[in-house]
Amino acid sequence: MADHQHYPLPILYQFCVDVLQAVDVPPESAAMVADSLTRADACGLYSHGSVRLLPVYTRRLQAGTTRPCPNMQIVRQRKSVAVLDGDGGLGQVVGSRAMQLAVEMARTTGTGTVAVRNSSHFGTSAYFLQKTVATDMIGVVMTNAPSNMPPWGGRSPYFGTNPLAVGLPCGEENPVILDMSTSVVARGKIVIAAQMGQSIPTGWAIDKDGNPTQDAEAALSGAVLPVGGYKGSGLALIIDALCGVLSGAAFGAHIVNLYDEGNQVQNLGHFFMAMDVDAFMEIDYFKARMDQFLREIRSQPRMADVERIYTPGEIEAEATRQSEATGVALPNVAELDRLADRFHLPRLCERR
């Protein structure tokens, strides 16, 4: 099959649901994970989509290092703060419960904050924010990640890419969804480059000896670099302190890698916050001000080689609309075909 075949979103979504249910993930949880993966594919974020993540999620579920039916528990709680133990469940499932709890508290107190421990890889942070802004809340999502980035001035990985994400509801405009790693690039993009035999830009990563490299394989043996130098390193530290240290989860080099084939849960930590806009001002007034704000930003004078100024989340929203119309353009789906064969399910090409 040629690279980048197009698959209708509902077909890709159902394929993911079928695979997850084949490894005993309950229907509601399978739907959450499938939604997260296919939304990532739809906006072109393949590093967090089905081709890369569904196979490793499945392996971990079968190995017992991710639990399909976690017994999640609130272990500490006050009026607007809680700590959730995810019991090693799928990150999308644990994260959805955490954000739901944050929103519930925010409805009463104006803000809700939930620290999460004992979780696993949760896909994109944007997945949770898209739901949060739909409830007229401002959302903040952070997570720590396995070590693949050195502290500023170091050459050995200690921090993860530790993304920070913020979502803001708007009126007529697309919601603002900022979802950024604290590294120059998400490690998953280097994984994809290595799988496709492609080089990477200078400045993304160093090799194991601390030398700049364009070799994706060498980068995977080395480390990605923090965005903005010492600034990105500082952000990664703060995020890991909130997600790992504060929650009681693993932090720094103590986090188990997603691709670890041993018998350990990842014990990732997350940090979720919801803010009820109505506690600050009328929601319609806020949305109108956000619309004005974004339009003014896009109307600013552009540099000579820039056709359009984008606000966070716009490019992804446009790509998603295109995928909804024409199907998701996936790279090589051989891994997904192998999953289908293993669980005696129809391949993607057989569902079209």
mmCIF file of C-alpha atoms in Angstrom:
data_model
loop_
_atom_site.group_PDB
_atom_site.id
_atom_site.type_symbol
_atom_site.label_atom_id
_atom_site.label_comp_id
_atom_site.label_asym_id
_atom_site.label_seq_id
_atom_site.Cartn_x
_atom_site.Cartn_y
_atom_site.Cartn_z
ATOM 1 C CA MET A 1 0.000 0.000 0.000
ATOM 2 C CA ALA A 2 1.328 3.427 -0.916
ATOM 3 C CA ASP A 3 2.104 5.898 1.826
ATOM 4 C CA HIS A 4 -0.525 8.414 2.888
ATOM 5 C CA GLN A 5 -3.687 6.663 1.803
ATOM 6 C CA HIS A 6 -6.869 8.449 2.854
ATOM 7 C CA TYR A 7 -9.237 6.787 5.327
ATOM 8 C CA PRO A 8 -12.628 8.153 6.413
ATOM 9 C CA LEU A 9 -12.514 9.283 10.038
ATOM 10 C CA PRO A 10 -15.407 7.055 11.197
ATOM 11 C CA ILE A 11 -13.664 3.983 9.754
ATOM 12 C CA LEU A 12 -10.344 4.793 11.419
ATOM 13 C CA TYR A 13 -12.127 5.533 14.694
ATOM 14 C CA GLN A 14 -14.014 2.224 14.641
ATOM 15 C CA PHE A 15 -10.830 0.332 13.799
ATOM 16 C CA CYS A 16 -9.153 1.777 16.899
ATOM 17 C CA VAL A 17 -12.193 0.932 19.035
ATOM 18 C CA ASP A 18 -12.201 -2.659 17.743
ATOM 19 C CA VAL A 19 -8.497 -3.177 18.479
ATOM 20 C CA LEU A 20 -8.783 -1.743 21.986
ATOM 21 C CA GLN A 21 -11.827 -3.838 22.788
ATOM 22 C CA ALA A 22 -9.922 -6.901 21.571
ATOM 23 C CA VAL A 23 -7.528 -6.364 24.504
ATOM 24 C CA ASP A 24 -10.367 -5.988 27.024
ATOM 25 C CA VAL A 25 -10.712 -2.207 27.101
ATOM 26 C CA PRO A 26 -14.360 -1.383 27.968
ATOM 27 C CA PRO A 27 -16.402 0.287 25.209
ATOM 28 C CA GLU A 28 -16.568 3.743 26.838
ATOM 29 C CA SER A 29 -12.822 3.786 27.504
ATOM 30 C CA ALA A 30 -12.026 2.459 24.027
ATOM 31 C CA ALA A 31 -14.124 5.284 22.578
ATOM 32 C CA MET A 32 -12.120 7.901 24.518
ATOM 33 C CA VAL A 33 -8.764 6.559 23.376
ATOM 34 C CA ALA A 34 -9.920 6.103 19.774
ATOM 35 C CA ASP A 35 -11.260 9.664 19.772
ATOM 36 C CA SER A 36 -7.927 11.005 21.030
ATOM 37 C CA LEU A 37 -5.865 9.080 18.467
ATOM 38 C CA THR A 38 -8.058 9.860 15.475
ATOM 39 C CA ARG A 39 -8.324 13.563 16.377
ATOM 40 C CA ALA A 40 -4.528 13.673 16.372
ATOM 41 C CA ASP A 41 -4.398 11.930 12.987
ATOM 42 C CA ALA A 42 -7.080 14.244 11.613
ATOM 43 C CA CYS A 43 -4.999 17.345 12.292
ATOM 44 C CA GLY A 44 -1.796 15.729 10.988
ATOM 45 C CA LEU A 45 -0.204 15.087 14.381
ATOM 46 C CA TYR A 46 0.824 11.523 13.536
ATOM 47 C CA SER A 47 3.275 11.384 16.442
ATOM 48 C CA HIS A 48 0.230 11.193 18.728
ATOM 49 C CA GLY A 49 -2.035 9.239 16.414
ATOM 50 C CA SER A 50 -3.071 5.682 15.698
ATOM 51 C CA VAL A 51 -0.090 4.448 13.665
ATOM 52 C CA ARG A 52 2.435 5.272 16.359
ATOM 53 C CA LEU A 53 0.447 4.802 19.567
ATOM 54 C CA LEU A 54 -2.168 2.082 19.039
ATOM 55 C CA PRO A 55 0.453 -0.707 18.691
ATOM 56 C CA VAL A 56 2.360 0.282 21.851
ATOM 57 C CA TYR A 57 -0.816 0.853 23.850
ATOM 58 C CA THR A 58 -1.935 -2.625 22.835
ATOM 59 C CA ARG A 59 1.378 -4.209 23.837
ATOM 60 C CA ARG A 60 1.289 -2.554 27.245
ATOM 61 C CA LEU A 61 -2.325 -3.563 27.809
ATOM 62 C CA GLN A 62 -1.516 -7.173 26.971
ATOM 63 C CA ALA A 63 1.571 -7.098 29.189
ATOM 64 C CA GLY A 64 -0.425 -5.714 32.111
ATOM 65 C CA THR A 65 1.674 -2.553 32.389
ATOM 66 C CA THR A 66 -1.370 -0.481 31.441
ATOM 67 C CA ARG A 67 -4.673 -1.489 33.002
ATOM 68 C CA PRO A 68 -7.800 -1.591 30.823
ATOM 69 C CA CYS A 69 -10.145 -1.222 33.826
ATOM 70 C CA PRO A 70 -8.316 0.921 36.400
ATOM 71 C CA ASN A 71 -9.703 1.486 39.875
ATOM 72 C CA MET A 72 -9.188 5.251 39.904
ATOM 73 C CA GLN A 73 -9.425 6.891 43.313
ATOM 74 C CA ILE A 74 -9.479 10.433 44.671
ATOM 75 C CA VAL A 75 -6.867 10.209 47.414
ATOM 76 C CA ARG A 76 -6.985 13.837 48.623
ATOM 77 C CA GLN A 77 -9.576 16.540 48.099
ATOM 78 C CA ARG A 78 -10.572 20.022 49.242
ATOM 79 C CA LYS A 79 -13.138 22.382 47.758
ATOM 80 C CA SER A 80 -11.214 23.187 44.591
ATOM 81 C CA VAL A 81 -8.222 20.815 44.696
ATOM 82 C CA ALA A 82 -7.908 17.052 44.340
ATOM 83 C CA VAL A 83 -5.326 14.329 43.788
ATOM 84 C CA LEU A 84 -6.388 11.423 41.568
ATOM 85 C CA ASP A 85 -4.632 8.045 41.507
ATOM 86 C CA GLY A 86 -5.046 6.592 38.018
ATOM 87 C CA ASP A 87 -4.172 2.991 38.966
ATOM 88 C CA GLY A 88 -2.055 2.588 35.837
ATOM 89 C CA GLY A 89 -4.961 3.138 33.460
ATOM 90 C CA LEU A 90 -4.887 4.479 29.925
ATOM 91 C CA GLY A 91 -3.935 8.137 30.121
ATOM 92 C CA GLN A 92 -6.896 9.330 28.062
ATOM 93 C CA VAL A 93 -9.268 7.612 30.491
ATOM 94 C CA VAL A 94 -7.489 8.855 33.607
ATOM 95 C CA GLY A 95 -7.073 12.348 32.176
ATOM 96 C CA SER A 96 -10.731 12.590 31.185
ATOM 97 C CA ARG A 97 -11.772 11.738 34.737
ATOM 98 C CA ALA A 98 -9.335 14.308 36.126
ATOM 99 C CA MET A 99 -10.535 17.106 33.865
ATOM 100 C CA GLN A 100 -14.158 16.203 34.540
ATOM 101 C CA LEU A 101 -13.430 16.518 38.262
ATOM 102 C CA ALA A 102 -11.671 19.868 37.732
ATOM 103 C CA VAL A 103 -14.667 21.200 35.778
ATOM 104 C CA GLU A 104 -17.099 20.011 38.462
ATOM 105 C CA MET A 105 -15.152 21.837 41.172
ATOM 106 C CA ALA A 106 -14.835 24.956 39.019
ATOM 107 C CA ARG A 107 -18.611 25.107 38.607
ATOM 108 C CA THR A 108 -18.869 25.527 42.386
ATOM 109 C CA THR A 109 -15.763 27.483 43.362
ATOM 110 C CA GLY A 110 -14.666 29.166 40.123
ATOM 111 C CA THR A 111 -11.554 27.028 39.695
ATOM 112 C CA GLY A 112 -10.703 23.361 39.972
ATOM 113 C CA THR A 113 -7.236 21.810 40.037
ATOM 114 C CA VAL A 114 -6.438 18.102 39.903
ATOM 115 C CA ALA A 115 -2.994 16.547 40.213
ATOM 116 C CA VAL A 116 -2.765 12.999 38.859
ATOM 117 C CA ARG A 117 -0.378 10.200 39.737
ATOM 118 C CA ASN A 118 0.020 6.625 38.539
ATOM 119 C CA SER A 119 -1.168 7.338 35.004
ATOM 120 C CA SER A 120 0.199 6.558 31.550
ATOM 121 C CA HIS A 121 0.688 8.256 28.172
ATOM 122 C CA PHE A 122 -2.441 10.297 27.434
ATOM 123 C CA GLY A 123 -2.017 11.340 23.788
ATOM 124 C CA THR A 124 -2.440 15.038 23.065
ATOM 125 C CA SER A 125 -3.240 17.590 25.746
ATOM 126 C CA ALA A 126 -5.469 19.284 23.171
ATOM 127 C CA TYR A 127 -7.885 16.341 23.411
ATOM 128 C CA PHE A 128 -8.879 17.354 26.935
ATOM 129 C CA LEU A 129 -8.922 21.076 26.199
ATOM 130 C CA GLN A 130 -11.301 20.719 23.256
ATOM 131 C CA LYS A 131 -13.841 19.244 25.662
ATOM 132 C CA THR A 132 -13.137 21.806 28.371
ATOM 133 C CA VAL A 133 -13.627 24.895 26.203
ATOM 134 C CA ALA A 134 -16.917 23.402 24.990
ATOM 135 C CA THR A 135 -18.173 23.804 28.583
ATOM 136 C CA ASP A 136 -17.216 27.520 28.561
ATOM 137 C CA MET A 137 -14.225 26.863 30.774
ATOM 138 C CA ILE A 138 -10.595 27.869 30.390
ATOM 139 C CA GLY A 139 -8.424 24.775 30.667
ATOM 140 C CA VAL A 140 -4.793 24.159 31.538
ATOM 141 C CA VAL A 141 -3.169 20.755 31.034
ATOM 142 C CA MET A 142 0.375 19.628 31.790
ATOM 143 C CA THR A 143 2.055 16.248 31.907
ATOM 144 C CA ASN A 144 5.508 14.962 32.594
ATOM 145 C CA ALA A 145 7.100 12.408 30.297
ATOM 146 C CA PRO A 146 9.956 9.877 30.204
ATOM 147 C CA SER A 147 13.463 11.328 30.145
ATOM 148 C CA ASN A 148 14.652 12.433 26.719
ATOM 149 C CA MET A 149 15.790 16.034 27.252
ATOM 150 C CA PRO A 150 18.816 17.267 29.217
ATOM 151 C CA PRO A 151 18.679 20.172 31.642
ATOM 152 C CA TRP A 152 20.191 23.282 30.071
ATOM 153 C CA GLY A 153 23.940 22.757 29.778
ATOM 154 C CA GLY A 154 23.681 18.981 30.241
ATOM 155 C CA ARG A 155 24.098 16.233 27.665
ATOM 156 C CA SER A 156 22.215 13.339 29.293
ATOM 157 C CA PRO A 157 18.405 13.108 29.292
ATOM 158 C CA TYR A 158 16.652 13.872 32.567
ATOM 159 C CA PHE A 159 13.483 15.840 31.793
ATOM 160 C CA GLY A 160 10.737 14.667 29.489
ATOM 161 C CA THR A 161 9.355 16.898 26.763
ATOM 162 C CA ASN A 162 6.806 17.915 29.430
ATOM 163 C CA PRO A 163 4.118 19.678 27.380
ATOM 164 C CA LEU A 164 2.091 22.681 28.500
ATOM 165 C CA ALA A 165 -1.348 23.324 27.026
ATOM 166 C CA VAL A 166 -3.990 26.023 27.486
ATOM 167 C CA GLY A 167 -7.470 26.255 25.972
ATOM 168 C CA LEU A 168 -9.644 29.389 25.736
ATOM 169 C CA PRO A 169 -13.274 29.406 24.542
ATOM 170 C CA CYS A 170 -14.231 31.876 21.825
ATOM 171 C CA GLY A 171 -17.423 32.981 20.100
ATOM 172 C CA GLU A 172 -17.352 32.952 16.296
ATOM 173 C CA GLU A 173 -13.633 32.182 16.170
ATOM 174 C CA ASN A 174 -12.065 28.769 16.700
ATOM 175 C CA PRO A 175 -11.130 28.153 20.341
ATOM 176 C CA VAL A 176 -7.538 28.958 21.208
ATOM 177 C CA ILE A 177 -5.749 25.653 21.833
ATOM 178 C CA LEU A 178 -2.064 26.052 22.616
ATOM 179 C CA ASP A 179 -0.411 22.629 23.000
ATOM 180 C CA MET A 180 3.373 22.817 23.088
ATOM 181 C CA SER A 181 6.185 20.669 24.348
ATOM 182 C CA THR A 182 9.029 22.265 26.279
ATOM 183 C CA SER A 183 11.441 20.653 23.856
ATOM 184 C CA VAL A 184 12.184 22.041 20.398
ATOM 185 C CA VAL A 185 10.104 19.185 19.023
ATOM 186 C CA ALA A 186 8.038 16.315 20.394
ATOM 187 C CA ARG A 187 10.129 13.147 20.558
ATOM 188 C CA GLY A 188 7.382 11.342 18.672
ATOM 189 C CA LYS A 189 8.237 13.350 15.547
ATOM 190 C CA ILE A 190 11.798 12.036 15.723
ATOM 191 C CA VAL A 191 10.430 8.507 16.145
ATOM 192 C CA ILE A 192 8.346 8.991 12.983
ATOM 193 C CA ALA A 193 11.374 10.370 11.105
ATOM 194 C CA ALA A 194 13.451 7.344 12.147
ATOM 195 C CA GLN A 195 10.709 4.947 11.053
ATOM 196 C CA MET A 196 10.538 6.646 7.638
ATOM 197 C CA GLY A 197 14.320 6.900 7.226
ATOM 198 C CA GLN A 198 14.271 10.689 7.192
ATOM 199 C CA SER A 199 16.780 13.175 8.603
ATOM 200 C CA ILE A 200 15.826 15.805 11.165
ATOM 201 C CA PRO A 201 16.645 19.543 11.212
ATOM 202 C CA THR A 202 19.735 20.784 13.007
ATOM 203 C CA GLY A 203 18.847 22.088 16.446
ATOM 204 C CA TRP A 204 16.291 19.422 17.272
ATOM 205 C CA ALA A 205 18.559 16.999 19.085
ATOM 206 C CA ILE A 206 22.019 15.847 20.154
ATOM 207 C CA ASP A 207 23.588 12.395 19.961
ATOM 208 C CA LYS A 208 24.702 10.363 22.988
ATOM 209 C CA ASP A 209 27.994 12.276 23.101
ATOM 210 C CA GLY A 210 26.267 15.666 23.191
ATOM 211 C CA ASN A 211 26.963 16.581 19.562
ATOM 212 C CA PRO A 212 24.286 18.174 17.316
ATOM 213 C CA THR A 213 22.833 15.614 14.901
ATOM 214 C CA GLN A 214 20.488 15.364 11.928
ATOM 215 C CA ASP A 215 20.368 11.559 12.220
ATOM 216 C CA ALA A 216 17.013 10.545 13.716
ATOM 217 C CA GLU A 217 18.352 7.229 15.031
ATOM 218 C CA ALA A 218 21.300 8.969 16.692
ATOM 219 C CA ALA A 219 18.891 11.485 18.194
ATOM 220 C CA LEU A 220 16.825 8.695 19.728
ATOM 221 C CA SER A 221 19.982 7.414 21.409
ATOM 222 C CA GLY A 222 20.815 10.947 22.544
ATOM 223 C CA ALA A 223 18.402 13.673 23.583
ATOM 224 C CA VAL A 224 16.032 16.298 22.243
ATOM 225 C CA LEU A 225 16.853 19.911 23.110
ATOM 226 C CA PRO A 226 14.759 22.336 25.191
ATOM 227 C CA VAL A 227 12.885 25.044 23.316
ATOM 228 C CA GLY A 228 14.390 28.465 23.919
ATOM 229 C CA GLY A 229 17.440 27.025 25.654
ATOM 230 C CA TYR A 230 17.445 27.658 29.395
ATOM 231 C CA LYS A 231 13.861 28.965 29.256
ATOM 232 C CA GLY A 232 12.480 25.663 27.991
ATOM 233 C CA SER A 233 14.593 23.807 30.520
ATOM 234 C CA GLY A 234 13.119 25.951 33.294
ATOM 235 C CA LEU A 235 9.573 25.317 32.081
ATOM 236 C CA ALA A 236 10.225 21.567 31.961
ATOM 237 C CA LEU A 237 11.424 21.710 35.570
ATOM 238 C CA ILE A 238 8.311 23.564 36.774
ATOM 239 C CA ILE A 239 5.955 21.226 34.903
ATOM 240 C CA ASP A 240 7.635 18.124 36.321
ATOM 241 C CA ALA A 241 7.477 19.634 39.814
ATOM 242 C CA LEU A 242 3.700 20.125 39.459
ATOM 243 C CA CYS A 243 2.969 16.878 37.607
ATOM 244 C CA GLY A 244 5.465 14.564 39.271
ATOM 245 C CA VAL A 245 6.733 15.867 42.588
ATOM 246 C CA LEU A 246 3.473 17.466 43.783
ATOM 247 C CA SER A 247 1.172 14.630 42.676
ATOM 248 C CA GLY A 248 3.260 11.797 44.103
ATOM 249 C CA ALA A 249 3.956 10.390 40.626
ATOM 250 C CA ALA A 250 7.356 9.516 39.216
ATOM 251 C CA PHE A 251 9.489 12.425 38.009
ATOM 252 C CA GLY A 252 12.613 12.992 35.943
ATOM 253 C CA ALA A 253 14.576 9.844 35.208
ATOM 254 C CA HIS A 254 12.267 7.726 37.402
ATOM 255 C CA ILE A 255 9.452 7.644 34.819
ATOM 256 C CA VAL A 256 9.131 4.380 32.891
ATOM 257 C CA ASN A 257 9.440 4.817 29.119
ATOM 258 C CA LEU A 258 6.336 4.158 27.030
ATOM 259 C CA TYR A 259 8.263 1.607 24.973
ATOM 260 C CA ASP A 260 9.692 -0.237 27.975
ATOM 261 C CA GLU A 261 8.877 -3.922 27.560
ATOM 262 C CA GLY A 262 9.373 -4.726 31.251
ATOM 263 C CA ASN A 263 6.739 -5.216 33.894
ATOM 264 C CA GLN A 264 6.434 -1.666 35.232
ATOM 265 C CA VAL A 265 3.629 0.856 34.946
ATOM 266 C CA GLN A 266 4.721 4.268 33.691
ATOM 267 C CA ASN A 267 3.495 6.196 36.758
ATOM 268 C CA LEU A 268 3.195 9.425 34.809
ATOM 269 C CA GLY A 269 1.929 12.565 36.519
ATOM 270 C CA HIS A 270 -0.503 15.107 35.071
ATOM 271 C CA PHE A 271 -1.855 18.474 36.178
ATOM 272 C CA PHE A 272 -5.323 19.681 35.152
ATOM 273 C CA MET A 273 -6.956 23.018 35.847
ATOM 274 C CA ALA A 274 -10.365 24.395 34.877
ATOM 275 C CA MET A 275 -11.453 28.019 35.324
ATOM 276 C CA ASP A 276 -15.105 29.011 35.002
ATOM 277 C CA VAL A 277 -15.110 32.127 32.833
ATOM 278 C CA ASP A 278 -18.433 33.181 34.348
ATOM 279 C CA ALA A 279 -16.679 33.627 37.705
ATOM 280 C CA PHE A 280 -14.653 36.419 36.083
ATOM 281 C CA MET A 281 -17.117 37.968 33.610
ATOM 282 C CA GLU A 282 -20.184 37.118 31.533
ATOM 283 C CA ILE A 283 -19.240 34.329 29.139
ATOM 284 C CA ASP A 284 -20.710 36.017 26.053
ATOM 285 C CA TYR A 285 -18.743 39.185 26.790
ATOM 286 C CA PHE A 286 -15.556 37.172 27.214
ATOM 287 C CA LYS A 287 -16.117 35.344 23.930
ATOM 288 C CA ALA A 288 -16.748 38.605 22.090
ATOM 289 C CA ARG A 289 -13.542 40.059 23.514
ATOM 290 C CA MET A 290 -11.621 36.918 22.526
ATOM 291 C CA ASP A 291 -12.982 37.162 18.976
ATOM 292 C CA GLN A 292 -11.851 40.788 18.771
ATOM 293 C CA PHE A 293 -8.468 39.885 20.266
ATOM 294 C CA LEU A 294 -7.800 37.128 17.725
ATOM 295 C CA ARG A 295 -8.924 39.208 14.748
ATOM 296 C CA GLU A 296 -6.641 42.042 15.783
ATOM 297 C CA ILE A 297 -3.725 39.608 16.103
ATOM 298 C CA ARG A 298 -4.300 38.211 12.618
ATOM 299 C CA SER A 299 -4.628 41.705 11.127
ATOM 300 C CA GLN A 300 -1.165 42.802 12.240
ATOM 301 C CA PRO A 301 1.412 43.704 9.534
ATOM 302 C CA ARG A 302 3.155 40.572 8.253
ATOM 303 C CA MET A 303 6.764 39.832 7.439
ATOM 304 C CA ALA A 304 7.570 39.674 3.718
ATOM 305 C CA ASP A 305 7.450 35.877 3.417
ATOM 306 C CA VAL A 306 4.383 35.314 5.647
ATOM 307 C CA GLU A 307 1.021 34.831 3.931
ATOM 308 C CA ARG A 308 -1.076 34.644 7.092
ATOM 309 C CA ILE A 309 -0.741 35.040 10.845
ATOM 310 C CA TYR A 310 -2.220 32.063 12.670
ATOM 311 C CA THR A 311 -3.411 31.858 16.258
ATOM 312 C CA PRO A 312 -2.891 28.663 18.318
ATOM 313 C CA GLY A 313 -5.130 25.822 17.180
ATOM 314 C CA GLU A 314 -6.143 27.368 13.838
ATOM 315 C CA ILE A 315 -3.917 25.213 11.648
ATOM 316 C CA GLU A 316 -5.073 22.056 13.413
ATOM 317 C CA ALA A 317 -8.735 23.073 13.104
ATOM 318 C CA GLU A 318 -8.352 23.640 9.352
ATOM 319 C CA ALA A 319 -6.567 20.306 8.907
ATOM 320 C CA THR A 320 -9.312 18.544 10.856
ATOM 321 C CA ARG A 321 -12.024 20.028 8.648
ATOM 322 C CA GLN A 322 -10.090 18.834 5.596
ATOM 323 C CA SER A 323 -9.770 15.327 7.048
ATOM 324 C CA GLU A 324 -13.480 15.239 7.832
ATOM 325 C CA ALA A 325 -14.191 16.072 4.191
ATOM 326 C CA THR A 326 -11.614 13.904 2.395
ATOM 327 C CA GLY A 327 -10.442 11.357 4.966
ATOM 328 C CA VAL A 328 -7.329 11.086 7.108
ATOM 329 C CA ALA A 329 -4.069 10.893 5.163
ATOM 330 C CA LEU A 330 -2.154 8.211 7.058
ATOM 331 C CA PRO A 331 1.469 7.215 6.543
ATOM 332 C CA ASN A 332 2.390 3.531 6.216
ATOM 333 C CA VAL A 333 -0.262 1.476 8.025
ATOM 334 C CA ALA A 334 1.656 -1.824 8.138
ATOM 335 C CA GLU A 335 1.638 -1.756 11.960
ATOM 336 C CA LEU A 336 -2.128 -1.343 11.968
ATOM 337 C CA ASP A 337 -2.490 -4.192 9.479
ATOM 338 C CA ARG A 338 -0.481 -6.419 11.821
ATOM 339 C CA LEU A 339 -2.798 -5.495 14.688
ATOM 340 C CA ALA A 340 -5.824 -6.371 12.576
ATOM 341 C CA ASP A 341 -4.339 -9.737 11.654
ATOM 342 C CA ARG A 342 -3.351 -10.524 15.244
ATOM 343 C CA PHE A 343 -6.867 -9.947 16.540
ATOM 344 C CA HIS A 344 -8.656 -11.374 13.479
ATOM 345 C CA LEU A 345 -10.176 -8.027 12.562
ATOM 346 C CA PRO A 346 -10.722 -6.508 9.105
ATOM 347 C CA ARG A 347 -7.803 -4.354 7.969
ATOM 348 C CA LEU A 348 -8.384 -0.679 7.284
ATOM 349 C CA CYS A 349 -8.273 -1.256 3.524
ATOM 350 C CA GLU A 350 -11.001 -3.896 3.889
ATOM 351 C CA ARG A 351 -13.346 -1.477 5.659
ATOM 352 C CA ARG A 352 -13.436 1.228 2.995
#
